[in-house]
Short mmCIF file of C-alpha atoms in Angstrom, two decimals:
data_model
loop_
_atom_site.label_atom_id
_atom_site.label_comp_id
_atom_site.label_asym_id
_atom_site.label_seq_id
_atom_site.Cartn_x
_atom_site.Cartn_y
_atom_site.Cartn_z
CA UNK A 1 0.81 23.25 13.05
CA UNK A 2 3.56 20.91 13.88
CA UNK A 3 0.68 18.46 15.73
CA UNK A 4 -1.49 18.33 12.76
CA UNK A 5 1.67 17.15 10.12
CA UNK A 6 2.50 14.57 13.14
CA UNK A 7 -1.72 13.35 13.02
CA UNK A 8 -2.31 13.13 9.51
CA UNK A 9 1.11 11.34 9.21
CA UNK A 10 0.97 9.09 12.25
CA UNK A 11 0.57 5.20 11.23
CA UNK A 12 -1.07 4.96 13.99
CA UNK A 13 -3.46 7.97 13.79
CA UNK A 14 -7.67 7.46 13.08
CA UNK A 15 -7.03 10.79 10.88
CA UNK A 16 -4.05 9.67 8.94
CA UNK A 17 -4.83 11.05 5.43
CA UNK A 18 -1.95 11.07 2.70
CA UNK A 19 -3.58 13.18 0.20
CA UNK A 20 -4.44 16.36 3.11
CA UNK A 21 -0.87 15.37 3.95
CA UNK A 22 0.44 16.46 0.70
CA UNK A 23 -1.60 19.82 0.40
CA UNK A 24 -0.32 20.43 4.46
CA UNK A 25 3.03 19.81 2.99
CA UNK A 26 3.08 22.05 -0.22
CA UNK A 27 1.63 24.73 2.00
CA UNK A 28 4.28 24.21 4.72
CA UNK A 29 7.29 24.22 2.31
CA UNK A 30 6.29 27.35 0.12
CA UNK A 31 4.92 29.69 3.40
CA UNK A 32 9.05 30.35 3.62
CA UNK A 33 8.92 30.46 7.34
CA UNK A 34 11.02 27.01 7.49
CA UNK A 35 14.93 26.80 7.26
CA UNK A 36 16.97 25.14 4.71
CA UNK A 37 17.14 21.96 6.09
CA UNK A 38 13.54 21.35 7.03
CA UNK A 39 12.72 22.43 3.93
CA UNK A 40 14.27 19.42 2.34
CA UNK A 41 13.54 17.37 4.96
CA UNK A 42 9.48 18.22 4.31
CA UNK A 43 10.63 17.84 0.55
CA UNK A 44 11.76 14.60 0.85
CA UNK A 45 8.51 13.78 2.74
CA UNK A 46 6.56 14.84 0.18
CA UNK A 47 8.10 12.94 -2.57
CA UNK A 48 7.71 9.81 -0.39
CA UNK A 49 3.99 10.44 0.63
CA UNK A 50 3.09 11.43 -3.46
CA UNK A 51 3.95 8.34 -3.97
CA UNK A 52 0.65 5.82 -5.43
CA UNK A 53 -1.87 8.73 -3.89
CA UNK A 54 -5.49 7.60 -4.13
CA UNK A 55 -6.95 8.79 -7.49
CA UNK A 56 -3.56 7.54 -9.42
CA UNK A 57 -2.46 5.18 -11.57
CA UNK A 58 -0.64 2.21 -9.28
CA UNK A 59 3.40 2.53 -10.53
CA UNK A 60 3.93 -0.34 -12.67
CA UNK A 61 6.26 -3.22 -11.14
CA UNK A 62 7.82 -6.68 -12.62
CA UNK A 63 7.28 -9.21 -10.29
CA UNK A 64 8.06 -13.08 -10.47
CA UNK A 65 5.29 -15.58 -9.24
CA UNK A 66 5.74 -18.88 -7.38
CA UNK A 67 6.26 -20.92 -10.49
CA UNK A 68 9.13 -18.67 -11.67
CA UNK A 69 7.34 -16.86 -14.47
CA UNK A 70 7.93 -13.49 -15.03
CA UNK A 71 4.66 -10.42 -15.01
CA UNK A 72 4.12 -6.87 -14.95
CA UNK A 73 1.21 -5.62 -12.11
CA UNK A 74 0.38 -4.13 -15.53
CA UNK A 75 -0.76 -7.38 -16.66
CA UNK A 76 -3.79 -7.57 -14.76
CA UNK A 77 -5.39 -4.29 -15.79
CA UNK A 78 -8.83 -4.80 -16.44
CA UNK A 79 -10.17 -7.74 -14.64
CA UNK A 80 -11.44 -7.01 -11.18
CA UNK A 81 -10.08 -5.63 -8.39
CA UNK A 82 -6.74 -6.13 -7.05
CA UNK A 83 -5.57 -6.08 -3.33
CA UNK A 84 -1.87 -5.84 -3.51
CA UNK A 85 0.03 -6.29 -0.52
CA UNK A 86 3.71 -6.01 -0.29
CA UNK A 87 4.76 -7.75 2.93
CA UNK A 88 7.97 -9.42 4.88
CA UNK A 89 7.54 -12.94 6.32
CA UNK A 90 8.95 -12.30 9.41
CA UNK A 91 6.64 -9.22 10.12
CA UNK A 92 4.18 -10.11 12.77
CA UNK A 93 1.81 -7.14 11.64
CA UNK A 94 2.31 -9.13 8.27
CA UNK A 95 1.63 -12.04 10.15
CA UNK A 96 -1.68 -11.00 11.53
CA UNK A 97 -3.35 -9.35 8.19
CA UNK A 98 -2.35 -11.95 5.82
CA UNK A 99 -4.29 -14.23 8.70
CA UNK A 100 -7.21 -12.10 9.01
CA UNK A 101 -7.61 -11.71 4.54
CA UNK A 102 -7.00 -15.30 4.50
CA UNK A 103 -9.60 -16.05 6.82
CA UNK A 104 -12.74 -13.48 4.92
CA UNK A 105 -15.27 -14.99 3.70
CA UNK A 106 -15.79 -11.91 1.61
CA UNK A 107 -12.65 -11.74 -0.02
CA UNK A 108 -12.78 -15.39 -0.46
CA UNK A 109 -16.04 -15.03 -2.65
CA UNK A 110 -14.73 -12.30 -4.60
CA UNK A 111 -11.87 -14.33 -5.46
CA UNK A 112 -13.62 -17.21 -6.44
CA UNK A 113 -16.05 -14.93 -8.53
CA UNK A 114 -13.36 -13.20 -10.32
CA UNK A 115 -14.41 -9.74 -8.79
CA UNK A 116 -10.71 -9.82 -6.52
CA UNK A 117 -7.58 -11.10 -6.54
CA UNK A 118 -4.51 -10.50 -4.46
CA UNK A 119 -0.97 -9.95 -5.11
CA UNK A 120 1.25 -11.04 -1.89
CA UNK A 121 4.39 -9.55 -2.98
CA UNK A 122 7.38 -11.08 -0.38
CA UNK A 123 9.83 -8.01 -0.36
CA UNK A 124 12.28 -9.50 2.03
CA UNK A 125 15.31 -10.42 1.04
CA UNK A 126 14.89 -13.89 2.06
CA UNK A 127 13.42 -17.28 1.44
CA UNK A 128 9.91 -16.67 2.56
CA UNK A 129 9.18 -20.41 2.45
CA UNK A 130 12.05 -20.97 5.26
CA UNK A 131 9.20 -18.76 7.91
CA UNK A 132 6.50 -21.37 7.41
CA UNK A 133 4.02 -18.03 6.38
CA UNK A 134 1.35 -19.21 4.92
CA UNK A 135 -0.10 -17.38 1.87
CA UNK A 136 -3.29 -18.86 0.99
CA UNK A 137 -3.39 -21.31 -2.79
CA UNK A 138 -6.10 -18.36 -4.38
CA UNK A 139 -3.48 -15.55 -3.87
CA UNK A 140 -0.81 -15.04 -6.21
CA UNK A 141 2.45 -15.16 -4.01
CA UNK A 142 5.41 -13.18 -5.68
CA UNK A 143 8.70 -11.50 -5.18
CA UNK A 144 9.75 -8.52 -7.06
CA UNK A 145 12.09 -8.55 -10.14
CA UNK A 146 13.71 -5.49 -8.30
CA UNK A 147 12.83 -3.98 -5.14
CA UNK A 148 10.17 -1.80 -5.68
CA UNK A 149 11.27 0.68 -2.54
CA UNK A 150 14.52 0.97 -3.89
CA UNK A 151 13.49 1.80 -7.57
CA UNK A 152 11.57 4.62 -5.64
CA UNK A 153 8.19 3.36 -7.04
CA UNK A 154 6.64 2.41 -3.64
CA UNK A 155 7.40 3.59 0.16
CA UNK A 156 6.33 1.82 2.98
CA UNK A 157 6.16 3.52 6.17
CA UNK A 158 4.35 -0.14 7.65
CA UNK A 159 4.16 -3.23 6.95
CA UNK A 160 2.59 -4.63 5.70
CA UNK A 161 1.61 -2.25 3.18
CA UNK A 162 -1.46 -3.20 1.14
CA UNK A 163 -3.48 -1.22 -1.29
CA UNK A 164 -6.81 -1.77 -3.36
CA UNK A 165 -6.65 -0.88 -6.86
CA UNK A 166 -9.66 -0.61 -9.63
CA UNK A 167 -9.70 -2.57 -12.30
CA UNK A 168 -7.65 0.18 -14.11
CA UNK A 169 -5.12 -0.05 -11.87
CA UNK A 170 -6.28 3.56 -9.82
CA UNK A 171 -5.42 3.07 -6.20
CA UNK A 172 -8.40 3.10 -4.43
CA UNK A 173 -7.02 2.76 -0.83
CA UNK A 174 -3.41 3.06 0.66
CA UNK A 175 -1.91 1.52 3.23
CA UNK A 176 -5.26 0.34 3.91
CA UNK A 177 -5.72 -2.08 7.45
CA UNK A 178 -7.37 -5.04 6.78
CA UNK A 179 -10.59 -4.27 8.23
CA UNK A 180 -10.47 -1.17 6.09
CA UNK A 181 -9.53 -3.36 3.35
CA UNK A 182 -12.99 -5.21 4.28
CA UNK A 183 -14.78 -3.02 4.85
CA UNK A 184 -14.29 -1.14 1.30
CA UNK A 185 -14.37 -4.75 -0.90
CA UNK A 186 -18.41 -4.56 1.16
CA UNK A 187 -19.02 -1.35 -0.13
CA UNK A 188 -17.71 -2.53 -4.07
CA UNK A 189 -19.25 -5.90 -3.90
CA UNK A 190 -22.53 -4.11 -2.86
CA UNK A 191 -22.60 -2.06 -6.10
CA UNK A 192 -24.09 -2.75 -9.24
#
């Protein structure tokens, strides 16, 4: 029982799966078998994993862009999809899938279409232009008003974390790798 929490929870794992994490989890708090402190250890775990589920509404951040105005992820409800990516310049993981997107011909297309956009949102709390990262001219680059971990909107367990919302702002993938990123912008750009 313990193994399958650890495999659907794993970063690493091929199974990882946040929404059978959550059921795993309500059933493993209320079976009453745990002790006090596991139980709001597994608590706490759920809370964090809930957290932007596929299927929901994305929680609603301010953010401020490269040319110092201010916008809500709100704001761009409605118009295509949106790959939002919170990252930290001196990740290398960050490193490597901002360099892979960058270099997609796919998501380049979709972006020049207006069927994509992304939303590189720096949540370091540094100067991101001091790394020499890179975020390509077609991507809005952005740091939050307030950090969205600490206002308990978002959790990332890796970074970078990036997610692919609907137009309505639903959260079609979390946590997503960039080839699963990819591969899922093929699939929408494929439909009518």
């Amino acid at each position: 029982c313990i193994r399958d929490r650890m495999y659907l929870n794993d970063t690493e794992s091929p199974m990882r799966d946040d929404v059978l994490y959550v059921v795993f989890l309500e059933r493993f708090i209320n079976d009453g078998v745990l002790d006090d402190a596991r139980v709001v250890r597994y608590r706490y775990q759920l809370e964090e994993v809930s957290k932007n589920l596929p299927g929901k509404e994305a929680a609603d951040f301010s953010y401020t862009d490269a040319g110092g105005s201010r916008h809500n992820l709100s704001d761009l409800w409605g118009a295509g999809h949106t790959v939002l990516m919170f990252y930290d310049p001196d990740c290398d993981h960050c490193r490597y899938a901002i360099g892979a997107l960058a270099e997609s011909r796919l998501l380049t297309d979709m972006i020049a279409d207006g069927r994509a956009r992304v939303l590189a949102i720096d949540v370091s709390d540094e100067d991101g232009a001091a790394t020499g990262l890179e975020i390509p001219a077609s991507w809005v680059k952005a740091t939050p008003v307030e950090p969205v971990e600490d206002s308990e909107l978002y959790s990332f367990r890796e970074m970078p974390a990036i997610y692919l919302l609907s137009p309505g702002n639903v959260v079609i993938l979390k946590d997503a790798s960039p080839d699963k990123l990819l591969e899922k912008l093929n699939d929408l750009r494929l439909q009518p």
